[in-house]
Short mmCIF file of C-alpha atoms in Angstrom, two decimals:
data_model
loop_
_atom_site.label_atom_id
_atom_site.label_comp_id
_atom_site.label_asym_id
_atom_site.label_seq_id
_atom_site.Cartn_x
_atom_site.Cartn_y
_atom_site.Cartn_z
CA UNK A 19 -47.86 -39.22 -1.28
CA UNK A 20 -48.31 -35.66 -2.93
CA UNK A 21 -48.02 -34.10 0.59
CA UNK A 22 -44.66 -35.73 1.11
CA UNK A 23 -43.55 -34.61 -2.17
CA UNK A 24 -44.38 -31.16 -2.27
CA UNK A 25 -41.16 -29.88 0.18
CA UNK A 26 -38.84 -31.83 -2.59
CA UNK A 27 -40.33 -29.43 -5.45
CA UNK A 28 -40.33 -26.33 -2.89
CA UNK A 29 -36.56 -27.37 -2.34
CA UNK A 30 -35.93 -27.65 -6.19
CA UNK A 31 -37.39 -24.05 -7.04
CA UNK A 32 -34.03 -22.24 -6.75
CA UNK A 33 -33.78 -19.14 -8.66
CA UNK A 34 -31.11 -17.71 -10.79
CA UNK A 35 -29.58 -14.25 -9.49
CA UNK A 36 -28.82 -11.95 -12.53
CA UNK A 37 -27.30 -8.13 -12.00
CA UNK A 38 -29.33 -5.57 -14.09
CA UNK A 39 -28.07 -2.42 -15.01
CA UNK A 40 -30.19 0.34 -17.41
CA UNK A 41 -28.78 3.37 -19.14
CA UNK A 42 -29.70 7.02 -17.73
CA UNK A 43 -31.98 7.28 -21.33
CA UNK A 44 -33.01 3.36 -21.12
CA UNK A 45 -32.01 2.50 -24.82
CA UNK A 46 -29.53 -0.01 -23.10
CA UNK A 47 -29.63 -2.67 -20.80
CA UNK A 48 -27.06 -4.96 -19.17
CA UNK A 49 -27.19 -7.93 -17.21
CA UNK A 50 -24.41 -10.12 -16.12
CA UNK A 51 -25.13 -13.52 -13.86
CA UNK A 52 -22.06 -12.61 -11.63
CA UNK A 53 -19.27 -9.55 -10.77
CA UNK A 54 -16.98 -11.39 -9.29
CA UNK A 55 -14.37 -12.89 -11.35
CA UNK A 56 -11.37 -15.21 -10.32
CA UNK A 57 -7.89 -15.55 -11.13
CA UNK A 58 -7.26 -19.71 -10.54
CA UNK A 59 -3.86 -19.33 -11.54
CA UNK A 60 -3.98 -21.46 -15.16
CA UNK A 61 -6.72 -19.34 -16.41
CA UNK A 62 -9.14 -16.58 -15.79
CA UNK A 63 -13.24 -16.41 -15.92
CA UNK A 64 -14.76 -15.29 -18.56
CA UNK A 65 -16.80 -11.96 -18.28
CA UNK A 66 -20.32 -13.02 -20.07
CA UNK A 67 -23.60 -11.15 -19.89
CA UNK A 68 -26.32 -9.90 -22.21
CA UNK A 69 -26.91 -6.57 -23.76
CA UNK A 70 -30.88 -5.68 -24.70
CA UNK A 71 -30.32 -2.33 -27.20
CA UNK A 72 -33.40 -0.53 -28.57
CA UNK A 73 -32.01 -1.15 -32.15
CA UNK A 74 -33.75 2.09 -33.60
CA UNK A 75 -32.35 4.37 -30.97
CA UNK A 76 -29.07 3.01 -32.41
CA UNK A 77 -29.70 4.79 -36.27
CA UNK A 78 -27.03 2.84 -37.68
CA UNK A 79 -24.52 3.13 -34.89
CA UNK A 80 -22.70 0.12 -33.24
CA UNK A 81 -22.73 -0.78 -30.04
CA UNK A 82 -19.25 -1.11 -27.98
CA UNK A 83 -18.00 -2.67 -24.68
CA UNK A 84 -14.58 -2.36 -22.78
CA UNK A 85 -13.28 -3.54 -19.88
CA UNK A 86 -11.80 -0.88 -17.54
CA UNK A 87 -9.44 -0.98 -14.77
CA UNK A 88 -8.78 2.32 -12.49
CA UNK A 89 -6.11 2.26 -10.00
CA UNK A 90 -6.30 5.70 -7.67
CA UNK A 91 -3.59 6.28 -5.40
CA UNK A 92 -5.02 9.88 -3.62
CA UNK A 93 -7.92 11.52 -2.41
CA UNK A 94 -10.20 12.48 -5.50
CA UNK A 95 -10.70 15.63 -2.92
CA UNK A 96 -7.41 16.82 -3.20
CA UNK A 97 -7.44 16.88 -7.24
CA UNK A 98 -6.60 20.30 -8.08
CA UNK A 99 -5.37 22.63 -11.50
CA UNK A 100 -6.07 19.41 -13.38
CA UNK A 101 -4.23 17.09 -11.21
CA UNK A 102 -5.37 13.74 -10.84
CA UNK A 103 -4.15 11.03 -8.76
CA UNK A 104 -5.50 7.94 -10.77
CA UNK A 105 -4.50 6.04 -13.54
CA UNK A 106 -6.74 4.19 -15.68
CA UNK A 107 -6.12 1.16 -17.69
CA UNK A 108 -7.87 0.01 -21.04
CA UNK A 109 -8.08 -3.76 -20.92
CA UNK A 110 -9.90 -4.57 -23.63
CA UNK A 111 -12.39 -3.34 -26.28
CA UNK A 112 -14.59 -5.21 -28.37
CA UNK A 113 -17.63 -4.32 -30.70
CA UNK A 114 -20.74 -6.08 -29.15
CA UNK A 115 -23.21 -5.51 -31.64
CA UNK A 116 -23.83 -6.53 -34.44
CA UNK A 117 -21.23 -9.51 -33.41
CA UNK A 118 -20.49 -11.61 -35.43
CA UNK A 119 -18.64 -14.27 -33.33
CA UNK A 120 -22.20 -15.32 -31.47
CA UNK A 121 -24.61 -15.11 -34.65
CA UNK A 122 -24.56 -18.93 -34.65
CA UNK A 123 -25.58 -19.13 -30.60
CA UNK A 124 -22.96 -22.18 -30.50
CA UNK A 125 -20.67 -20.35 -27.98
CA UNK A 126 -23.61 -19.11 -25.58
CA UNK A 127 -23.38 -20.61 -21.89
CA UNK A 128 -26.69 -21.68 -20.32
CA UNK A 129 -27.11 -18.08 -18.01
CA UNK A 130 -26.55 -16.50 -21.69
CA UNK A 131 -29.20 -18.91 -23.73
CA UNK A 132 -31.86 -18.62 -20.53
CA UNK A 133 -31.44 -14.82 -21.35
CA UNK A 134 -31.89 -14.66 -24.90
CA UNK A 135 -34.86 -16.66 -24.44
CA UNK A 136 -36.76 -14.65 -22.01
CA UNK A 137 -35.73 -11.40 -23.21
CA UNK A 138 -36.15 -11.65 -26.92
CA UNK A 139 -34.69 -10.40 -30.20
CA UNK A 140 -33.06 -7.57 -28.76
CA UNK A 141 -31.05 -9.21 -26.45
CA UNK A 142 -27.40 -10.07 -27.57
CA UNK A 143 -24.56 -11.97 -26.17
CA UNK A 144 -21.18 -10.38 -25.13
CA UNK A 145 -17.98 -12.00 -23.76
CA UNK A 146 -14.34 -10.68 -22.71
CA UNK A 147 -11.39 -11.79 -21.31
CA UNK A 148 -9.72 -10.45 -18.25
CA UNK A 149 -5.41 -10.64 -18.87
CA UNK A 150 -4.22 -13.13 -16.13
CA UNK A 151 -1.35 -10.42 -15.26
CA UNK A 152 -4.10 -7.27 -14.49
CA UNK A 153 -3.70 -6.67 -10.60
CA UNK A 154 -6.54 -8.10 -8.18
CA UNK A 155 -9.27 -5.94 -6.90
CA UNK A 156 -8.15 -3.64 -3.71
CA UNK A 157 -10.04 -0.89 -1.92
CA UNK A 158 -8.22 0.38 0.80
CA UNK A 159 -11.80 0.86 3.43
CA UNK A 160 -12.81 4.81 3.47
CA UNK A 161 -12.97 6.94 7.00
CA UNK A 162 -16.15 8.21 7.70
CA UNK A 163 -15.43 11.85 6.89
CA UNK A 164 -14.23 10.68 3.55
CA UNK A 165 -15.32 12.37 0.16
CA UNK A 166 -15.35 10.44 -3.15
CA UNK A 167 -13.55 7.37 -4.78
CA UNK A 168 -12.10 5.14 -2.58
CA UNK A 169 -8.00 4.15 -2.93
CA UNK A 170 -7.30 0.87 -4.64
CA UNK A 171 -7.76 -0.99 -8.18
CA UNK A 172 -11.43 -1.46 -9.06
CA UNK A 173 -12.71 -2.79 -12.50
CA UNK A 174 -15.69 -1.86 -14.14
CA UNK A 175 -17.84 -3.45 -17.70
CA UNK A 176 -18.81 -0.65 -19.96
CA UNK A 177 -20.93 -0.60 -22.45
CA UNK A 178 -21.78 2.30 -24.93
CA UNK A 179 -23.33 3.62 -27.95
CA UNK A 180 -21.14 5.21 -30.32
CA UNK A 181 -20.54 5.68 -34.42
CA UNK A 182 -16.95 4.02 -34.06
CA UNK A 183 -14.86 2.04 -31.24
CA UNK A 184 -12.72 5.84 -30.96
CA UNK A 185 -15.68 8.16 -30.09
CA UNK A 186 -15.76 8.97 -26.64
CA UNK A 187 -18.94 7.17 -24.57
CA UNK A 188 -21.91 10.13 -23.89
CA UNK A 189 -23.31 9.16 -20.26
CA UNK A 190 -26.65 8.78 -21.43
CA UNK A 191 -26.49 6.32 -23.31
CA UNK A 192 -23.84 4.06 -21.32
CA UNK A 193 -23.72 1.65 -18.74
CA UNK A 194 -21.13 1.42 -16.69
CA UNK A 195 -20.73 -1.79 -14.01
CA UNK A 196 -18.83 -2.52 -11.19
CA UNK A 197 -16.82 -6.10 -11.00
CA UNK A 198 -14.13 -7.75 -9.07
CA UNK A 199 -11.26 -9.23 -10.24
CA UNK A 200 -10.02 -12.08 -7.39
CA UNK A 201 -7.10 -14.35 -6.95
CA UNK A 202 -8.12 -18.01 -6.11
CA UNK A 203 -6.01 -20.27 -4.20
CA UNK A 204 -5.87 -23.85 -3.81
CA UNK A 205 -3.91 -25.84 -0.82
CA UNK A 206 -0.35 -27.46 -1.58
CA UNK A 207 0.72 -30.20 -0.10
CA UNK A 208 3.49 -29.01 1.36
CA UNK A 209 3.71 -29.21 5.04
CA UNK A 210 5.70 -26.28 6.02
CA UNK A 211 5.30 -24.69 9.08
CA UNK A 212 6.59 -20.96 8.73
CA UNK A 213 8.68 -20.07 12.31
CA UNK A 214 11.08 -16.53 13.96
CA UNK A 215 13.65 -17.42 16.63
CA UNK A 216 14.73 -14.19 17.54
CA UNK A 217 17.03 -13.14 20.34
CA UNK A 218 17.86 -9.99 22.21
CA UNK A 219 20.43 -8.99 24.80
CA UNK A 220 21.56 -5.89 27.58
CA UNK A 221 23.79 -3.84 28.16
CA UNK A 222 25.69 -4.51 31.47
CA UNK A 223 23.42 -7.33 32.18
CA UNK A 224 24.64 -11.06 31.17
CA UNK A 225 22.26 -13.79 29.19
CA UNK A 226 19.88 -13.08 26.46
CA UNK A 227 15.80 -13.36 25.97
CA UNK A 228 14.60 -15.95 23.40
CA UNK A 229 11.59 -16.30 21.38
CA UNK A 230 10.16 -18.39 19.02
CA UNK A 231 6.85 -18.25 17.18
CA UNK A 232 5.80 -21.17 14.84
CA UNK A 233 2.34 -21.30 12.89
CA UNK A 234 0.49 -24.16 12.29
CA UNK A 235 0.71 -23.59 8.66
CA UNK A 236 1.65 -20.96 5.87
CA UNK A 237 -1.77 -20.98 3.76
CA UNK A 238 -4.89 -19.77 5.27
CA UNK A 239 -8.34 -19.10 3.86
CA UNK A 240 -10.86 -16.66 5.22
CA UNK A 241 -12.01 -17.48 7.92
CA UNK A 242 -9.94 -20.08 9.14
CA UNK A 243 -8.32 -19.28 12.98
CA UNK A 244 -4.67 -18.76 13.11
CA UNK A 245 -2.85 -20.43 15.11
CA UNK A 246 0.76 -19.52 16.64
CA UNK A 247 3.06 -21.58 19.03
CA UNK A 248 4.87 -18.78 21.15
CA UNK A 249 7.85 -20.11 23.39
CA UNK A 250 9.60 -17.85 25.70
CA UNK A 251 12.99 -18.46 27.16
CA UNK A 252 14.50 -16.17 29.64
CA UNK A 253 17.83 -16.17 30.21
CA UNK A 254 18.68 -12.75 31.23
CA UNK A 255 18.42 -10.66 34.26
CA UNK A 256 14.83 -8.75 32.47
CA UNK A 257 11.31 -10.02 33.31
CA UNK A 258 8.47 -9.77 30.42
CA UNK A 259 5.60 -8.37 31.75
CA UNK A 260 3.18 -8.41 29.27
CA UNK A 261 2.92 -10.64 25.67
CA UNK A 262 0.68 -8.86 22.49
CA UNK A 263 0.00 -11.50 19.88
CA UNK A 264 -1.13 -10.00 16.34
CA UNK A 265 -1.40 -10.06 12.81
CA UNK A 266 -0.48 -7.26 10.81
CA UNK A 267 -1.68 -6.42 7.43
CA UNK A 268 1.45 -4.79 4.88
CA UNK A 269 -0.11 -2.82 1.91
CA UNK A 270 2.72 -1.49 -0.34
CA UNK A 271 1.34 1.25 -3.01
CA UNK A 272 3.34 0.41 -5.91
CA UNK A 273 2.74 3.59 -8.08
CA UNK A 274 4.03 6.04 -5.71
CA UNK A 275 6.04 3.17 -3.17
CA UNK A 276 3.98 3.88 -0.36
CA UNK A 277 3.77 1.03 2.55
CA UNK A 278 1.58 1.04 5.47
CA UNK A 279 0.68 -1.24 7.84
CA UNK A 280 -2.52 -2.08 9.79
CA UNK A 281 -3.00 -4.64 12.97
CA UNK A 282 -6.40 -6.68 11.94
CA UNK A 283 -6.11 -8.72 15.34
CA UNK A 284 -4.64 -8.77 18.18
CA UNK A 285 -4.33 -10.46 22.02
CA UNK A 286 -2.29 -8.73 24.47
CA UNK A 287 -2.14 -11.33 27.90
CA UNK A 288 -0.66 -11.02 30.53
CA UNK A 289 -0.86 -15.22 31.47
CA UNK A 290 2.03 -16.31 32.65
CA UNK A 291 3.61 -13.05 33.19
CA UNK A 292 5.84 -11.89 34.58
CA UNK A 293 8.45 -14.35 33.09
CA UNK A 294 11.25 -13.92 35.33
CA UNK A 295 14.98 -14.71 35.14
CA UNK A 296 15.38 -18.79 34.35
CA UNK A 297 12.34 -18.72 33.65
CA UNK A 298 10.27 -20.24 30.42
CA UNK A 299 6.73 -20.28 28.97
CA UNK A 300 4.83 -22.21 26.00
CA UNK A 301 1.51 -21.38 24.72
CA UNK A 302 -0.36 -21.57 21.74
CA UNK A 303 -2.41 -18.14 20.54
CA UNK A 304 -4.92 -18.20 18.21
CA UNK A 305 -6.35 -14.81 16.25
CA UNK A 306 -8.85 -14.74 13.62
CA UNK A 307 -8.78 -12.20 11.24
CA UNK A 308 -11.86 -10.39 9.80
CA UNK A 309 -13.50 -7.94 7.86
CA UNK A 310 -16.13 -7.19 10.21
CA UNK A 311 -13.89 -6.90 13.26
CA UNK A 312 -12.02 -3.68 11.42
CA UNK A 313 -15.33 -2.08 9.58
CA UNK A 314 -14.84 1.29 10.97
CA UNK A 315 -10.83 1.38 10.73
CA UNK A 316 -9.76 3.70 7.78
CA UNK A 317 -6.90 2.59 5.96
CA UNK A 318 -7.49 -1.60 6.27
CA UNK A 319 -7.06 -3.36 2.45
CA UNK A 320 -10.17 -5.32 1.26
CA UNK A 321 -11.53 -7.47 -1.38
CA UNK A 322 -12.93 -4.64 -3.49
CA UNK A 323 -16.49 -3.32 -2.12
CA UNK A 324 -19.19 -3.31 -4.55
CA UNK A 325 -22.65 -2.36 -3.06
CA UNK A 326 -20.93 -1.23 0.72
CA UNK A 327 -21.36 -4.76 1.81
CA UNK A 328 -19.37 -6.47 3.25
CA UNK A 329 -15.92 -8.40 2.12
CA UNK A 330 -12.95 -10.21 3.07
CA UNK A 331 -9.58 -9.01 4.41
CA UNK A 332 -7.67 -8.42 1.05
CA UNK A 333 -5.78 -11.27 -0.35
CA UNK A 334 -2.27 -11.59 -0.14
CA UNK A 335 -0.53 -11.13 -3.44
CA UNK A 336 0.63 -14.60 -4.15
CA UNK A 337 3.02 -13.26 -7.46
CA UNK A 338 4.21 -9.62 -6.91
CA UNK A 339 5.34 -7.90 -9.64
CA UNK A 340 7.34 -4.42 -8.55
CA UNK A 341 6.52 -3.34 -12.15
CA UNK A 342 3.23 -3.58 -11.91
CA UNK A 343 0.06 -0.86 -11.35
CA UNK A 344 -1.52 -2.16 -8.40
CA UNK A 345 -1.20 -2.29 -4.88
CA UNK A 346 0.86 -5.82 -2.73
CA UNK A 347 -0.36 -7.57 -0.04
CA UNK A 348 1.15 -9.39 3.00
CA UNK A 349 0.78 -10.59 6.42
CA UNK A 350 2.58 -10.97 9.01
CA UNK A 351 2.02 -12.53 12.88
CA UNK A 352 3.72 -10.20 15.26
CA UNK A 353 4.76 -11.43 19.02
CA UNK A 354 5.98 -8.67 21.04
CA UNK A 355 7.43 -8.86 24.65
CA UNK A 356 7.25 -5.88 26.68
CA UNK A 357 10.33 -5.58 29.47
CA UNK A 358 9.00 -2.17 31.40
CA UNK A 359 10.46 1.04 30.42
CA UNK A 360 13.84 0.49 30.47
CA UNK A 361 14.18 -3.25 29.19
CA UNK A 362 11.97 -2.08 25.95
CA UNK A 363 10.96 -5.03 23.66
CA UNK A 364 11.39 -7.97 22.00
CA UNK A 365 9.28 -8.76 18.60
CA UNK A 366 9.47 -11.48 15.72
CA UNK A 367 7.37 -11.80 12.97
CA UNK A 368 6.30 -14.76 11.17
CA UNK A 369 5.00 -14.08 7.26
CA UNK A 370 1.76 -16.04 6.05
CA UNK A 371 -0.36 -16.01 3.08
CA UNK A 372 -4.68 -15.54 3.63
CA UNK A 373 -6.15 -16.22 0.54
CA UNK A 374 -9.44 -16.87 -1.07
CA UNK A 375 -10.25 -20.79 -1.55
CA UNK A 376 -10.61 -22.18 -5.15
CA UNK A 377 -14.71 -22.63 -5.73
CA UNK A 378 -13.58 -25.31 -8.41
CA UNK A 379 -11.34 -27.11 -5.92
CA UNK A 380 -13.44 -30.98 -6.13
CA UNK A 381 -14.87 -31.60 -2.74
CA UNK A 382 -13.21 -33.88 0.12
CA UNK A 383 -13.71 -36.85 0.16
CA UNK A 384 -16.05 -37.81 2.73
CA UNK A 385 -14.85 -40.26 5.90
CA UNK A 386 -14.98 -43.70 6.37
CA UNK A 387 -17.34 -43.21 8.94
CA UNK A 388 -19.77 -41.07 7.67
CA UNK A 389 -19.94 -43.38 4.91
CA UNK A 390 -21.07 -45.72 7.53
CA UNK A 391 -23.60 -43.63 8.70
CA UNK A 392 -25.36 -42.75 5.11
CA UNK A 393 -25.55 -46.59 4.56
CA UNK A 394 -26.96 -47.08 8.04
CA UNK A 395 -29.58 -43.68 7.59
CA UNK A 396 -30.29 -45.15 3.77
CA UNK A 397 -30.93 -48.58 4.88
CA UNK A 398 -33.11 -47.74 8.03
CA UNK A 399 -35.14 -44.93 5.42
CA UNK A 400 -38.41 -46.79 4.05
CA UNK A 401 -38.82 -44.60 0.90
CA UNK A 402 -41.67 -46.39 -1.80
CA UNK A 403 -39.94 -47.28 -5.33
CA UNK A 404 -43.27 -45.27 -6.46
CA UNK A 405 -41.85 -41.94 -4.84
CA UNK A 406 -38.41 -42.45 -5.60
CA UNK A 407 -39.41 -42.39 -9.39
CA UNK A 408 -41.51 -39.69 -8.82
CA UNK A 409 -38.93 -37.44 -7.43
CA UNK A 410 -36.37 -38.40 -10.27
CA UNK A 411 -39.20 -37.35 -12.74
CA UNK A 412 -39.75 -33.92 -10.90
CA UNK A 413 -36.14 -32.81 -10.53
CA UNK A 414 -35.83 -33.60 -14.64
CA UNK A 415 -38.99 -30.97 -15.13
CA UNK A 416 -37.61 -28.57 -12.47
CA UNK A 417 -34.07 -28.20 -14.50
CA UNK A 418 -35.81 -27.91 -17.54
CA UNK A 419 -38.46 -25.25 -15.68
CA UNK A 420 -35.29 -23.60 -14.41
CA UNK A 421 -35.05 -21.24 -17.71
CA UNK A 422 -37.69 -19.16 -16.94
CA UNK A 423 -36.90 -18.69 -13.08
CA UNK A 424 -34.72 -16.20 -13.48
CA UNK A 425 -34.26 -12.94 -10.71
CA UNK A 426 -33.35 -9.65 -11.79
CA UNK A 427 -31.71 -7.29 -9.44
CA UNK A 428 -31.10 -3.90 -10.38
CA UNK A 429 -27.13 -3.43 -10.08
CA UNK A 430 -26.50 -0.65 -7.11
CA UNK A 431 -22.95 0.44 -5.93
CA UNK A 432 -21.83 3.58 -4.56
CA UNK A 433 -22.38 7.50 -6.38
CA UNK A 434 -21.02 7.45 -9.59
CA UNK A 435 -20.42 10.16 -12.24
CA UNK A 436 -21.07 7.82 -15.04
CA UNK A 437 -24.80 7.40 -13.50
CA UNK A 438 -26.08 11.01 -13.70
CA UNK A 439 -27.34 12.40 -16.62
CA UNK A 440 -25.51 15.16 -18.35
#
C-alpha cells in the first residue's frame, strides 16, 4: 500500500516559483511570485511581492517603490548632445516601508504570507496597481548587430532607499525589475467570419479577375492555425501563375507615427496554377504564426522579452487610442495573385485579431462522451476505501506543507545600467 502511494505524494510536491532580485550593496531584497501581469479588460492584476530591508542600513530613512513605464522609439546608439529618444512614464509611487496599510497582515495573499513566514521580520509586504489605460508591453525583436535598449514599451518595479519619495534613487541601494504588462482576451460569441472580394481589370483586354478570401474566424489565440478560404475567378484574358498566402504584422509607432509592416508567415503555391481564362479555383490555406519561426528577423513586434526567452507574436491592440504613448498592433492575411510581368497583381487583405487567451476563462465543459469514459475507467478502477482516505489525508498535509516549498530564482534579464555599481 505505501509503495502505491508514494508517486501520489511525489506528484503533490509542486514547488512555488518566486523571482529574486538583490541590490548591488545587498541591504535590499525583492521577490515577486510572477512578472507578468494581465489586462482582462474589467480589471487589472495586482503587482504584489515582498521587500526584505536591512532596517539599520536604512538610519531612519524610508523605503520607496514605483512603478515605471519606458517607451523608446530610437536607437539608444544614436543618442547624441543630450538627445534622447525615450520617454518615460511615472505610474505610480508609493512608500513601502514602514506601511501602514499591511501592519494588520489582513490584506496579504497566500504567495505574500508564505513569504513573511519563511523570511522573517524583515520582510514586508508591497502592492500597486497598474492603470487599465497604460499601453501593453512591446519590444520590437533586436538585429544581431544591435547595441543597447531594445524599441518598444517595457515596465519595470523599483524599489529604493531614500530620505523622502522626491530624492532621486542611488543605484546601490535599488532594485530595479523587469515586468510585463499583457492584454487578455476572452472568445465572443459572435460568429463572424471576416472576408475581401476584390476585383481587378485591363486595359484593352475585356472581363475582370476576382478574389475572395474568407477566414474561419476573426479571434485567434497563439498558437491556433489560421485558416483562409481563397476563391479565384477568372474572367479575363490574364492567367495567375503563382498564389502567396500570408499574414502580415502592422506596427504603427504612435509617438513619432511611424508604421511598418512585417510578413510572420507565408505560402507561396503554385497548385492549381496557372488559372487560365474561364477558369476558377477554391482552396483553403492555412498559416500559423509564430515567434520562433521569425527569431532572427529584426524589426518583428513581440510580447515584451524578459530574460531573451522566448515570447509570443505581439498582441493585437484590441482598444487603440491615437493619443496614447505606445505602439498599435494589427494583422492582416494577405492573398496575392501574380499575372507575369505585364499583368502585375492582384491582392486583398482580410484584418484579424491574435490575442492572448484569458487564464481565468472557467474551463470547457467536458463531452458527453468522455464523461462516459471516466465513469467506465472509475467503475472498472478497484481502488481500497483504505487508500482512498489515505490519499485525501496526504493531499490535506501536502497543501499545508506547501508554505515552506518555496523556489527562489535569482531575477536575470538583459545588461542594465541600474545593475552596476556606481
Amino acid at each position: 500500500m505505501i509503495e502505491a502511494i508514494a508517486p501520489l505524494f511525489m506528484a503533490l510536491a509542486v514547488a512555488v516559483k518566486v523571482f529574486k532580485k538583490t541590490a548591488p550593496n545587498g541591504k535590499i531584497t525583492v521577490y515577486l511570485g510572477s512578472r507578468d501581469f494581465g489586462d482582462h479588460g474589467e480589471f487589472c492584476d495586482t503587482i504584489e511581492g515582498v521587500v526584505v530591508v536591512d532596517e539599520e542600513y536604512l538610519k531612519g530613512r524610508r523605503v520607496y517603490g514605483q512603478i515605471v513605464t519606458t517607451f523608446r522609439y530610437g536607437r539608444e546608439e544614436d543618442e547624441i548632445m543630450g538627445l534622447h529618444f525615450s520617454r518615460q512614464l511615472y505610474l505610480a509611487l508609493e512608500q513601502v516601508y514602514p506601511n501602514k496599510k499591511n501592519d494588520s497582515g489582513s490584506s496579504l495573499n497566500k504567495l505574500q504570507d508564505k513569504l513573511i513566514r519563511k523570511l522573517g521580520s524583515t520582510a514586508h509586504p508591497f502592492t500597486f496597481e497598474l492603470p487599465r489605460n497604460a499601453p501593453p508591453s512591446v519590444t520590437l525583436q533586436p538585429g544581431p548587430e544591435d547595441q543597447g535598449s531594445p524599441l518598444g514599451v517595457e515596465y519595470e518595479v523599483k524599489l529604493f532607499v531614500a530620505a523622502n519619495e522626491m530624492e532621486k534613487p542611488q543605484k546601490r541601494n535599488s532594485v530595479a525589475m523587469a515586468i510585463r504588462k499583457l492584454q487578455y482576451t476572452k472568445p465572443s460569441p459572435s460568429v463572424r467570419q471576416p472576408s475581401s472580394i476584390v476585383s481587378k481589370g485591363f486595359m484593352l483586354s475585356p472581363g475582370k479577375l476576382n478574389l475572395e478570401v474568407t477566414l474561419d474566424r476573426e479571434l485567434y489565440f497563439h498558437g491556433d492555425k489560421i485558416s483562409a478560404h481563397v476563391t479565384v475567378t477568372n474572367y479575363s484574358k490574364k492567367s495567375v501563375r503563382t498564389i502567396k498566402v500570408s499574414v502580415v504584422q502592422h506596427t504603427e509607432v504612435t509617438l513619432v507615427n511611424g508604421h511598418y509592416s512585417k510578413t510572420v508567415a507565408s505560402i507561396e503555391s503554385k497548385e492549381g496554377c496557372p488559372i487560365t481564362p474561364g477558369a476558377s479555383f477554391s482552396k483553403v490555406y492555412q498559416l500559423l504564426p509564430t515567434s520562433a519561426a521569425n527569431k532572427d528577423r529584426r524589426g518583428i513586434a513581440l510580447d515584451g522579452m524578459i530574460k531573451e526567452s522566448d515570447t509570443n507574436l505581439a498582441s493585437s491592440t484590441l482598444t487603440p487610442n491615437a493619443d496614447a504613448i505606445g505602439i498599435v498592433i494589427s494583422y492582416v492575411v494577405r492573398v496575392r495573385l501574380y499575372l507575369g510581368a505585364i499583368g502585375g497583381d492582384l491582392t486583398a487583405d482580410v484584418p484579424f485579431k491574435l490575442a492572448l487567451p484569458d487564464p481565468l476563462m472557467p474551463p470547457e465543459k467536458p463531452s458527453a462522451g468522455d464523461v462516459a469514459d471516466e465513469k467506465v475507467a472509475t467503475k472498472d478502477a478497484t481502488v481500497p476505501p483504505l487508500a482512498t482516505d489515505r490519499r485525501r489525508t496526504m493531499k490535506k498535509q501536502m497543501t499545508r506543507e506547501m508554505s515552506t516549498d518555496l523556489i527562489f530564482e535569482d531575477f536575470a534579464r538583459r545588461r542594465q545600467e541600474s545593475e552596476d555599481l556606481e
